[in-house]
XYZ file of C-alpha atoms in Angstrom:
620
model
C 0.000 0.000 0.000
C 1.545 3.359 -1.048
C 1.397 6.560 0.991
C -1.567 8.023 -0.917
C -3.650 4.862 -0.439
C -2.748 4.770 3.246
C -3.881 8.342 3.765
C -7.094 7.595 1.875
C -7.786 4.546 4.071
C -7.079 6.426 7.313
C -9.441 9.219 6.248
C -12.181 6.751 5.376
C -11.801 4.955 8.711
C -11.915 8.237 10.686
C -15.096 9.207 8.891
C -16.588 5.755 9.492
C -15.818 5.704 13.242
C -17.142 9.230 13.638
C -20.415 8.294 11.945
C -21.030 5.078 13.887
C -20.183 6.839 17.185
C -22.789 9.478 16.429
C -25.339 6.802 15.558
C -24.542 4.781 18.684
C -24.870 7.780 21.056
C -28.177 8.808 19.503
C -29.846 5.974 21.523
C -32.440 5.470 18.787
C -30.348 3.188 16.602
C -30.682 -0.452 15.800
C -28.386 -2.790 13.939
C -29.586 -1.875 10.438
C -28.919 1.822 11.160
C -25.182 1.144 10.933
C -25.346 -0.556 7.507
C -25.043 2.530 5.227
C -21.869 3.685 6.963
C -20.156 0.346 6.572
C -21.323 0.107 2.948
C -19.674 3.456 2.153
C -16.446 2.403 3.933
C -16.188 -0.856 2.019
C -16.813 0.823 -1.332
C -14.177 3.471 -0.624
C -11.634 0.747 0.198
C -12.225 -1.401 -2.874
C -13.541 -1.466 -6.415
C -16.347 -3.794 -5.323
C -20.069 -3.059 -5.278
C -21.819 -3.582 -1.948
C -25.417 -4.718 -1.673
C -27.197 -4.333 1.654
C -29.570 -7.277 1.899
C -33.109 -6.777 3.248
C -33.763 -8.343 6.633
C -37.520 -8.884 6.386
C -38.299 -12.211 8.072
C -35.501 -14.193 6.450
C -32.678 -15.499 8.562
C -29.152 -16.507 7.834
C -28.839 -13.781 5.172
C -25.451 -12.062 5.212
C -25.935 -8.368 5.861
C -23.748 -7.426 2.906
C -23.048 -9.127 -0.379
C -19.804 -8.016 -2.016
C -19.660 -8.232 -5.799
C -17.410 -7.380 -8.703
C -18.296 -7.502 -12.388
C -21.575 -9.193 -11.597
C -19.974 -11.958 -9.518
C -20.220 -12.642 -5.780
C -16.760 -12.340 -4.239
C -17.593 -12.348 -0.536
C -20.111 -11.829 2.240
C -20.113 -9.945 5.503
C -22.135 -9.745 8.683
C -22.260 -6.515 10.668
C -22.497 -8.291 14.026
C -19.506 -10.351 15.139
C -18.106 -9.910 11.647
C -14.562 -10.998 12.410
C -15.751 -14.236 14.057
C -18.249 -14.844 11.277
C -15.710 -14.372 8.530
C -13.152 -16.617 10.204
C -15.646 -19.371 10.861
C -17.761 -19.245 7.749
C -15.775 -17.356 5.120
C -15.731 -18.435 1.533
C -13.126 -17.512 -1.052
C -12.657 -13.757 -1.162
C -12.711 -13.799 -4.944
C -13.579 -16.122 -7.788
C -11.906 -13.875 -10.313
C -8.463 -15.482 -10.028
C -9.535 -19.079 -9.470
C -8.718 -21.531 -12.242
C -10.173 -24.876 -11.205
C -8.654 -27.596 -13.326
C -8.352 -30.471 -10.832
C -11.006 -32.434 -8.983
C -9.247 -31.862 -5.656
C -9.348 -28.080 -6.184
C -13.009 -28.178 -7.104
C -13.771 -30.371 -4.072
C -12.142 -27.803 -1.779
C -13.988 -24.860 -3.327
C -17.361 -26.610 -3.244
C -16.806 -27.979 0.262
C -16.149 -24.487 1.655
C -19.365 -23.175 0.197
C -21.346 -26.228 1.203
C -20.241 -25.814 4.812
C -21.363 -22.210 4.637
C -24.683 -23.283 3.150
C -25.027 -25.781 6.002
C -24.467 -23.020 8.581
C -27.089 -20.799 6.955
C -29.558 -23.684 7.027
C -28.776 -24.337 10.699
C -29.347 -20.661 11.457
C -32.671 -20.706 9.637
C -33.763 -23.862 11.452
C -32.796 -22.482 14.855
C -34.982 -19.447 14.202
C -37.682 -21.635 12.626
C -37.672 -19.786 9.332
C -40.899 -20.983 7.713
C -39.476 -21.887 4.304
C -36.469 -23.782 5.670
C -38.687 -25.541 8.228
C -41.036 -26.549 5.414
C -38.319 -28.621 3.761
C -37.093 -30.000 7.086
C -40.527 -31.252 8.120
C -41.078 -32.865 4.709
C -37.904 -34.931 5.058
C -38.662 -35.755 8.685
C -42.213 -36.875 7.938
C -41.457 -38.927 4.849
C -37.889 -40.159 5.258
C -36.247 -40.095 8.694
C -38.433 -39.672 11.784
C -35.372 -39.112 13.989
C -33.910 -36.484 11.633
C -32.415 -33.647 13.654
C -32.168 -30.101 12.391
C -28.379 -30.299 12.208
C -28.470 -33.528 10.203
C -31.041 -32.062 7.842
C -28.876 -28.982 7.266
C -25.980 -31.268 6.338
C -28.158 -33.521 4.170
C -29.820 -30.692 2.261
C -26.628 -28.665 1.767
C -24.916 -31.667 0.194
C -27.938 -32.379 -1.960
C -27.911 -28.900 -3.481
C -24.166 -28.812 -4.131
C -23.745 -32.291 -5.437
C -26.898 -32.174 -7.503
C -25.561 -29.074 -9.241
C -22.178 -30.746 -9.739
C -23.666 -33.914 -11.211
C -25.778 -31.807 -13.565
C -22.691 -29.815 -14.577
C -21.093 -33.106 -15.617
C -23.790 -33.453 -18.263
C -23.974 -29.793 -19.312
C -20.752 -28.605 -20.914
C -22.082 -25.212 -22.045
C -24.754 -22.857 -20.803
C -24.881 -24.183 -17.241
C -27.156 -22.147 -14.948
C -28.887 -22.772 -11.653
C -32.247 -21.870 -13.163
C -32.000 -24.553 -15.851
C -30.060 -27.312 -14.054
C -33.242 -29.163 -13.088
C -34.234 -29.483 -16.745
C -31.374 -31.918 -17.349
C -32.652 -34.383 -14.751
C -34.486 -37.233 -16.521
C -38.260 -37.294 -16.309
C -37.889 -40.803 -14.870
C -36.505 -39.284 -11.638
C -39.405 -37.141 -10.447
C -38.125 -36.770 -6.864
C -34.799 -35.287 -7.959
C -36.556 -33.061 -10.446
C -38.923 -31.906 -7.719
C -36.096 -31.108 -5.282
C -33.979 -29.215 -7.801
C -36.871 -27.410 -9.395
C -37.666 -26.101 -5.921
C -34.412 -24.102 -6.083
C -36.013 -21.790 -8.619
C -39.574 -22.019 -7.333
C -41.508 -19.677 -5.047
C -40.827 -21.718 -1.904
C -37.031 -21.778 -2.056
C -35.713 -19.835 0.978
C -34.459 -16.406 -0.070
C -31.717 -16.662 2.541
C -30.073 -19.448 0.501
C -30.255 -17.874 -2.938
C -26.958 -16.009 -2.889
C -24.847 -18.972 -1.721
C -26.469 -21.275 -4.302
C -25.595 -18.622 -6.903
C -22.018 -18.700 -5.635
C -21.821 -22.513 -5.891
C -23.159 -22.238 -9.426
C -20.474 -19.683 -10.298
C -17.744 -22.019 -9.039
C -19.089 -24.796 -11.230
C -19.367 -22.444 -14.202
C -15.703 -21.503 -13.814
C -14.500 -25.090 -13.364
C -12.912 -26.683 -16.411
C -15.157 -29.747 -16.429
C -13.463 -31.118 -19.543
C -10.073 -31.220 -17.790
C -11.576 -32.621 -14.596
C -13.280 -35.426 -16.511
C -10.026 -36.072 -18.336
C -8.270 -36.310 -14.950
C -10.853 -38.811 -13.715
C -10.300 -40.956 -16.784
C -6.540 -41.167 -16.260
C -6.870 -42.699 -12.802
C -7.614 -46.295 -11.879
C -11.087 -45.124 -10.774
C -11.951 -44.066 -14.301
C -15.053 -46.254 -14.327
C -16.590 -44.267 -11.467
C -15.570 -40.599 -11.858
C -18.699 -39.132 -10.271
C -18.553 -41.547 -7.357
C -14.850 -40.937 -6.788
C -15.469 -37.194 -6.708
C -18.206 -37.656 -4.110
C -15.777 -39.459 -1.830
C -13.153 -36.729 -2.322
C -15.749 -34.060 -1.641
C -16.901 -35.758 1.564
C -13.338 -36.071 2.858
C -12.934 -32.298 2.424
C -16.420 -31.182 3.456
C -16.781 -33.042 6.737
C -14.405 -35.951 7.390
C -15.734 -36.530 10.916
C -19.320 -36.819 9.715
C -18.147 -39.044 6.876
C -16.558 -41.404 9.363
C -19.532 -41.287 11.748
C -21.964 -42.280 9.027
C -19.698 -45.001 7.686
C -19.812 -43.443 4.239
C -16.863 -44.806 2.319
C -16.314 -45.458 -1.329
C -15.922 -49.205 -1.730
C -12.724 -49.936 -3.700
C -13.402 -51.475 -7.097
C -11.255 -54.599 -6.398
C -13.488 -55.440 -3.417
C -16.671 -54.916 -5.435
C -15.273 -56.931 -8.336
C -14.388 -59.927 -6.128
C -17.821 -59.969 -4.518
C -19.865 -59.517 -7.703
C -17.901 -62.135 -9.668
C -18.156 -64.569 -6.747
C -21.921 -64.154 -6.488
C -22.178 -64.544 -10.262
C -20.419 -67.935 -10.038
C -22.392 -69.105 -6.998
C -25.649 -68.396 -8.825
C -24.516 -70.631 -11.668
C -23.161 -73.443 -9.496
C -25.543 -73.498 -6.539
C -28.814 -72.261 -8.005
C -28.716 -73.489 -11.579
C -28.790 -69.968 -13.013
C -27.058 -70.575 -16.342
C -26.276 -66.915 -16.943
C -25.607 -65.972 -13.326
C -26.627 -62.382 -12.648
C -27.866 -62.118 -16.225
C -30.490 -64.840 -15.669
C -33.916 -63.284 -16.099
C -35.429 -64.341 -12.754
C -32.506 -63.230 -10.543
C -33.577 -60.397 -8.240
C -30.968 -58.198 -6.569
C -30.919 -55.584 -3.784
C -28.250 -53.339 -2.283
C -29.865 -52.095 0.961
C -27.175 -49.481 1.686
C -26.347 -48.566 -1.874
C -24.576 -45.244 -1.454
C -23.651 -44.233 -4.976
C -24.642 -47.582 -6.551
C -21.096 -48.950 -6.841
C -22.168 -52.580 -6.349
C -25.250 -52.389 -8.533
C -23.359 -50.750 -11.385
C -20.729 -53.508 -11.195
C -23.507 -56.122 -11.277
C -24.922 -54.470 -14.405
C -21.473 -54.595 -16.007
C -21.257 -58.278 -15.066
C -24.506 -58.861 -16.950
C -23.017 -57.083 -19.944
C -19.830 -59.183 -19.761
C -21.827 -62.420 -19.531
C -23.704 -61.509 -22.696
C -20.493 -60.539 -24.480
C -18.829 -63.816 -23.463
C -21.793 -65.709 -24.924
C -21.827 -63.588 -28.090
C -25.179 -62.067 -27.096
C -24.090 -58.424 -26.845
C -26.816 -57.475 -29.309
C -29.390 -58.385 -26.657
C -28.134 -55.963 -23.984
C -30.986 -53.479 -24.549
C -33.637 -56.151 -24.087
C -31.873 -57.499 -20.965
C -31.833 -53.991 -19.484
C -35.520 -53.478 -20.199
C -36.784 -56.952 -19.253
C -34.354 -57.916 -16.481
C -32.216 -55.136 -14.959
C -34.875 -52.437 -14.657
C -37.561 -54.656 -13.069
C -35.271 -56.909 -10.986
C -32.317 -54.812 -9.708
C -33.153 -52.719 -6.625
C -31.299 -50.402 -4.250
C -32.003 -48.325 -1.130
C -30.210 -45.269 0.273
C -31.028 -42.861 3.098
C -28.787 -39.902 2.164
C -29.986 -37.675 -0.656
C -26.541 -36.695 -1.983
C -25.317 -40.241 -2.799
C -28.836 -41.077 -3.968
C -28.546 -38.215 -6.447
C -25.072 -39.290 -7.534
C -26.133 -42.903 -7.933
C -29.054 -42.045 -10.208
C -26.851 -39.939 -12.458
C -24.224 -42.665 -12.486
C -26.570 -45.508 -13.459
C -28.239 -43.383 -16.136
C -24.811 -42.681 -17.678
C -23.881 -46.386 -17.551
C -27.117 -47.422 -19.247
C -26.683 -44.678 -21.847
C -23.190 -46.009 -22.571
C -24.810 -49.398 -23.180
C -27.153 -47.792 -25.691
C -30.271 -47.654 -23.523
C -32.419 -44.576 -22.908
C -35.262 -44.528 -20.399
C -38.718 -44.565 -21.889
C -41.535 -42.438 -20.547
C -42.484 -43.631 -17.061
C -39.370 -45.819 -16.672
C -36.829 -45.422 -13.889
C -34.126 -47.359 -12.136
C -35.439 -48.903 -8.902
C -33.179 -46.943 -6.569
C -35.233 -45.527 -3.717
C -34.676 -42.938 -1.019
C -35.565 -44.761 2.194
C -34.300 -45.918 5.551
C -33.827 -49.658 4.973
C -34.130 -50.395 8.682
C -37.582 -48.833 9.027
C -40.900 -50.278 7.879
C -43.239 -47.346 8.196
C -46.167 -46.193 6.111
C -45.429 -42.860 4.366
C -47.636 -40.103 5.727
C -48.137 -38.334 2.382
C -48.735 -35.007 4.064
C -45.707 -33.045 2.879
C -45.523 -30.836 -0.191
C -42.793 -33.089 -1.664
C -45.262 -35.580 -3.132
C -42.635 -37.740 -4.796
C -40.804 -38.238 -1.493
C -43.863 -40.112 -0.183
C -44.057 -42.148 -3.384
C -40.427 -43.235 -2.882
C -41.287 -44.482 0.604
C -44.348 -46.394 -0.613
C -42.437 -48.246 -3.323
C -39.491 -49.031 -1.027
C -41.898 -50.450 1.567
C -43.479 -52.677 -1.079
C -40.069 -54.113 -2.003
C -39.133 -54.667 1.653
C -42.367 -56.465 2.422
C -43.394 -58.295 -0.726
C -40.676 -58.684 -3.370
C -38.622 -61.912 -3.062
C -34.908 -61.110 -3.361
C -32.358 -63.748 -4.400
C -29.167 -61.666 -4.058
C -28.415 -59.041 -1.407
C -25.007 -57.387 -1.546
C -23.164 -54.246 -0.526
C -21.171 -52.354 2.075
C -23.460 -51.378 4.978
C -22.500 -48.493 7.285
C -20.547 -49.124 10.495
C -21.750 -47.142 13.486
C -21.637 -48.500 17.042
C -23.883 -45.690 18.259
C -26.668 -46.583 15.881
C -29.498 -44.109 15.391
C -31.594 -46.814 13.747
C -33.906 -47.979 16.519
C -37.198 -48.496 14.740
C -39.640 -51.055 16.101
C -39.148 -53.113 12.927
C -35.384 -53.616 13.176
C -35.303 -53.883 16.981
C -37.802 -56.733 16.807
C -35.639 -58.530 14.247
C -32.528 -57.925 16.364
C -34.063 -59.831 19.270
C -33.088 -63.058 17.483
C -29.395 -62.127 17.549
C -29.626 -61.063 21.198
C -31.484 -64.161 22.378
C -28.383 -66.060 23.579
C -26.721 -63.112 25.343
C -29.531 -61.429 27.261
C -27.754 -62.024 30.564
C -24.515 -60.372 29.418
C -23.548 -57.112 31.073
C -22.952 -55.212 27.809
C -24.525 -56.183 24.486
C -24.033 -52.750 22.886
C -21.762 -54.169 20.114
C -24.828 -55.956 18.709
C -26.429 -52.578 18.038
C -23.888 -51.569 15.406
C -25.533 -50.551 12.132
C -23.651 -53.121 10.067
C -25.102 -55.912 12.235
C -28.581 -54.504 11.804
C -28.084 -54.534 8.033
C -26.892 -58.144 8.201
C -30.015 -58.941 10.205
C -32.255 -57.194 7.653
C -30.609 -59.067 4.768
C -30.780 -62.354 6.724
C -34.518 -61.796 7.228
C -35.067 -60.852 3.589
C -33.236 -63.927 2.221
C -35.128 -66.122 4.692
C -38.328 -64.535 3.437
C -37.535 -65.801 -0.080
C -36.467 -69.225 1.228
C -33.165 -69.184 -0.678
C -30.502 -66.802 -1.837
C -27.060 -65.246 -1.419
C -26.019 -62.521 1.011
C -22.706 -60.821 0.253
C -21.429 -57.994 2.480
C -18.103 -56.423 3.291
C -18.237 -55.304 6.928
C -16.430 -54.725 10.170
C -14.901 -58.132 11.018
C -15.403 -58.029 14.796
C -18.502 -60.272 14.650
C -16.426 -63.205 13.405
C -14.866 -63.855 16.812
C -16.602 -61.571 19.312
C -17.992 -63.520 22.264
C -21.006 -61.232 22.404
C -21.785 -62.140 18.753
C -22.161 -65.882 19.415
C -25.960 -65.827 19.186
C -25.747 -63.960 15.900
C -23.391 -66.587 14.471
C -25.656 -69.394 15.665
C -28.642 -67.830 13.902
C -26.656 -67.396 10.702
C -25.694 -71.074 10.852
C -29.336 -72.033 11.368
C -30.291 -70.370 8.073
C -27.337 -70.554 5.699
C -25.995 -73.811 4.297
C -22.642 -72.489 3.067
C -20.653 -69.579 4.476
C -17.480 -68.113 2.953
C -15.411 -65.686 5.055
C -12.468 -63.817 3.482
C -10.844 -61.922 6.350
C -9.002 -58.894 4.970
C -7.799 -57.786 8.443
C -6.142 -54.315 8.442
C -7.057 -53.228 11.974
C -4.870 -50.383 13.187
C -6.748 -50.419 16.502
C -5.015 -53.618 17.544
C -1.906 -52.994 15.455
C -2.367 -55.994 13.162
C 0.678 -57.280 11.324
C 1.151 -60.094 8.828
C 2.065 -63.542 10.258
C 5.652 -62.753 9.237
C 5.577 -59.486 11.197
C 5.187 -57.203 8.185
C 2.865 -54.256 7.659
C -0.828 -55.024 7.277
C -3.016 -52.310 5.699
C -6.765 -51.832 5.460
C -8.535 -51.810 2.103
C -10.431 -48.721 3.389
C -9.135 -45.597 5.119
C -10.499 -46.775 8.467
C -9.098 -48.272 11.673
C -11.403 -51.276 11.991
C -10.447 -54.503 10.232
C -12.877 -55.784 7.607
C -13.963 -59.027 5.985
C -15.965 -60.163 2.984
C -18.712 -62.665 3.823
C -20.801 -64.688 1.380
C -23.784 -66.525 2.899
C -25.643 -69.091 0.785
C -29.103 -70.453 1.629
C -29.914 -73.322 -0.708
C -33.413 -74.176 -1.848
C -33.050 -77.599 -0.222
C -31.530 -77.038 3.249
C -28.541 -79.162 4.229
C -28.142 -80.663 7.685
C -24.365 -80.361 7.500
C -23.399 -76.683 7.430
C -20.202 -75.759 5.627
C -18.095 -72.803 6.753
C -15.036 -71.813 4.742
C -12.429 -69.308 5.903
C -9.382 -67.574 4.416
C -7.006 -64.835 5.576
C -5.422 -62.229 3.388
C -2.727 -60.002 4.865
C -0.341 -57.383 3.538
C -0.221 -53.998 1.889
C -3.361 -52.432 0.419
C -2.166 -52.650 -3.178
C -1.333 -56.332 -2.691
C -4.849 -56.968 -1.392
C -6.355 -55.089 -4.333
C -4.307 -57.136 -6.799
C -5.418 -60.374 -5.110
C -9.089 -59.385 -5.157
C -8.985 -58.464 -8.836
C -7.433 -61.808 -9.775
C -9.499 -64.126 -7.570
C -13.048 -65.054 -6.633
C -14.890 -67.528 -4.407
C -13.719 -70.464 -6.534
C -10.002 -69.614 -6.678
C -9.638 -68.548 -3.039
C -7.845 -71.198 -0.955
C -10.344 -71.929 1.798
C -9.837 -73.561 5.174
C -12.844 -75.530 6.392
C -14.118 -74.585 9.853
C -16.247 -76.541 12.327
C -18.013 -73.869 14.430
C -18.853 -75.435 17.796
C -21.221 -74.494 20.618
C -21.393 -72.325 22.585
C -19.399 -69.731 20.614
C -19.645 -70.862 16.966
C -16.524 -68.897 16.005
C -16.173 -67.915 12.346
C -12.370 -67.870 12.653
C -9.950 -70.775 13.184
C -9.631 -71.840 16.832
C -7.545 -74.607 18.363
C -9.636 -76.540 20.904
C -7.211 -79.452 21.315
C -6.776 -78.692 25.045
C -10.426 -77.757 25.656
C -11.336 -81.023 27.455
C -8.321 -80.791 29.766
C -8.973 -77.103 30.427
C -12.561 -77.778 31.458
C -11.435 -80.313 34.122
C -10.234 -77.411 36.259
C -12.457 -75.322 38.506
C -14.079 -72.265 37.001
C -13.172 -68.898 38.516
C -16.902 -68.288 38.933
C -17.172 -71.473 41.012
C -14.248 -70.456 43.229
C -15.432 -66.932 44.083
C -18.873 -66.141 45.465
C -18.871 -62.505 44.294
C -17.341 -60.830 41.260
C -17.075 -57.466 39.562
C -15.428 -56.030 36.493
C -12.545 -54.710 38.608
C -10.643 -51.433 38.569
C -11.311 -49.204 35.562
C -8.570 -46.615 35.089
C -10.704 -44.395 32.836
C -12.940 -43.713 35.821
């Protein structure tokens, strides 16, 4: 800053302080009375134009919008403005930003999405009528236990990622007002949500930040970003990969809490190819997943990674049998009516629909009028009747169709990567009643909290659904603690009661217990998480077998080594060790009970001592 500019700034500040002191001592002022003075100061200190926003009844509106050349370059609040800017600030200017990488775009969008989330939280705390209208619609039709904070997060992500996914399809002339037009007619719920951003009920307090997000996307070089996606090993899932990158930037703690993780393609490939072979060998389905009467469900579908891979497996099966010319008819007559998926979060639901539509388009198929992919926005672990009282009509329709599938549609294959969350928020009457079966053997235990983890509830739902059909395959990758946990013994016994063949591929990778390979080398997780994981394939045959077969295999080592193994192998090429799970624990891991009889000859500690307790606990 040169001397002239410094003198100019000092003069402007003196004038500003003099004016606000006079206003303050007048004793008739209120907050808005100070706005004109600050507006003049800001304009004197920059070449920006300052717009003082009306207060009316809206909440969460920044008091000043700072623009340059028709673009938003910043916001400001009169009250607590330093704190507000530090906590919620967005980029001071878009003028110099050249977004050419997905990581850069993720950062820019994440900053604005967090700000959007804060504005929504502010509106909800003050019960702004338009923001509350959307919140109550989602609470009534989707998640009864939805808190205001969770809704703010959910809705903020929906807006940002919906705009991003639309931008992927619109290379030129992208605008917020027209984005909804590029959503297929077959996805009425998404169209309804995004059309609301230009409708009369969209909260005015959110308009400016949505405009800012749109400007970021307009300035992003989508061609280069797509090119970057296609040069990575995740090139088959660019939209999905971006969602994971965005989440890691936007709110990594929330991402971990919800168990939202992109499932690596090698894991998905191993599971889908294994199920494909089991269908052929165990169920007489000559074309595996491509067989016309095979029904499939991913109950925690996220961005449809597993379902998309299953669709590609159908395509490969047809190509291998020189039937590639029939792919359109297989999509219309088999995939669309028989492949299903559920998801509770709107952002991945949005991403998944765009992803599957692009995949089907690549295969030469376009949705006809009234057609859609059977991917529904629902809480899998609830079985409630939609209330149909909100203004989002299509949200209620989603719930009705999802409930029909849960209750009445026989499913032969259930697969996926359910969320892991020990402190489960899913406590509906429906799932808690089902969970009683897994808790039956351990009611007298002091702590059965581990059985309330979300991934176990999803296993229980899938177990129930396969049992409902009387046959089928359940394939999940989950937390591996249930394989050997003492508290999980009743769960394992129930699984053995139903399933005739069980295949467990333990991928280990737990940093919590510092796992190493048997040789003492480094053992890494296939996900960026601390908890070890395993792939499990459960097979219930049409004719139950008295002799249950449990097969187990370990795979240790570095992540890339595990990926390479999973890509090259499947259920038939894995070297299995046969287990004999015995009462009372029914362990799904190898155990040496050679000394069990001798051990049991000795007195039990519980027989020796009359009283017992859990002992000293240092954390207390």
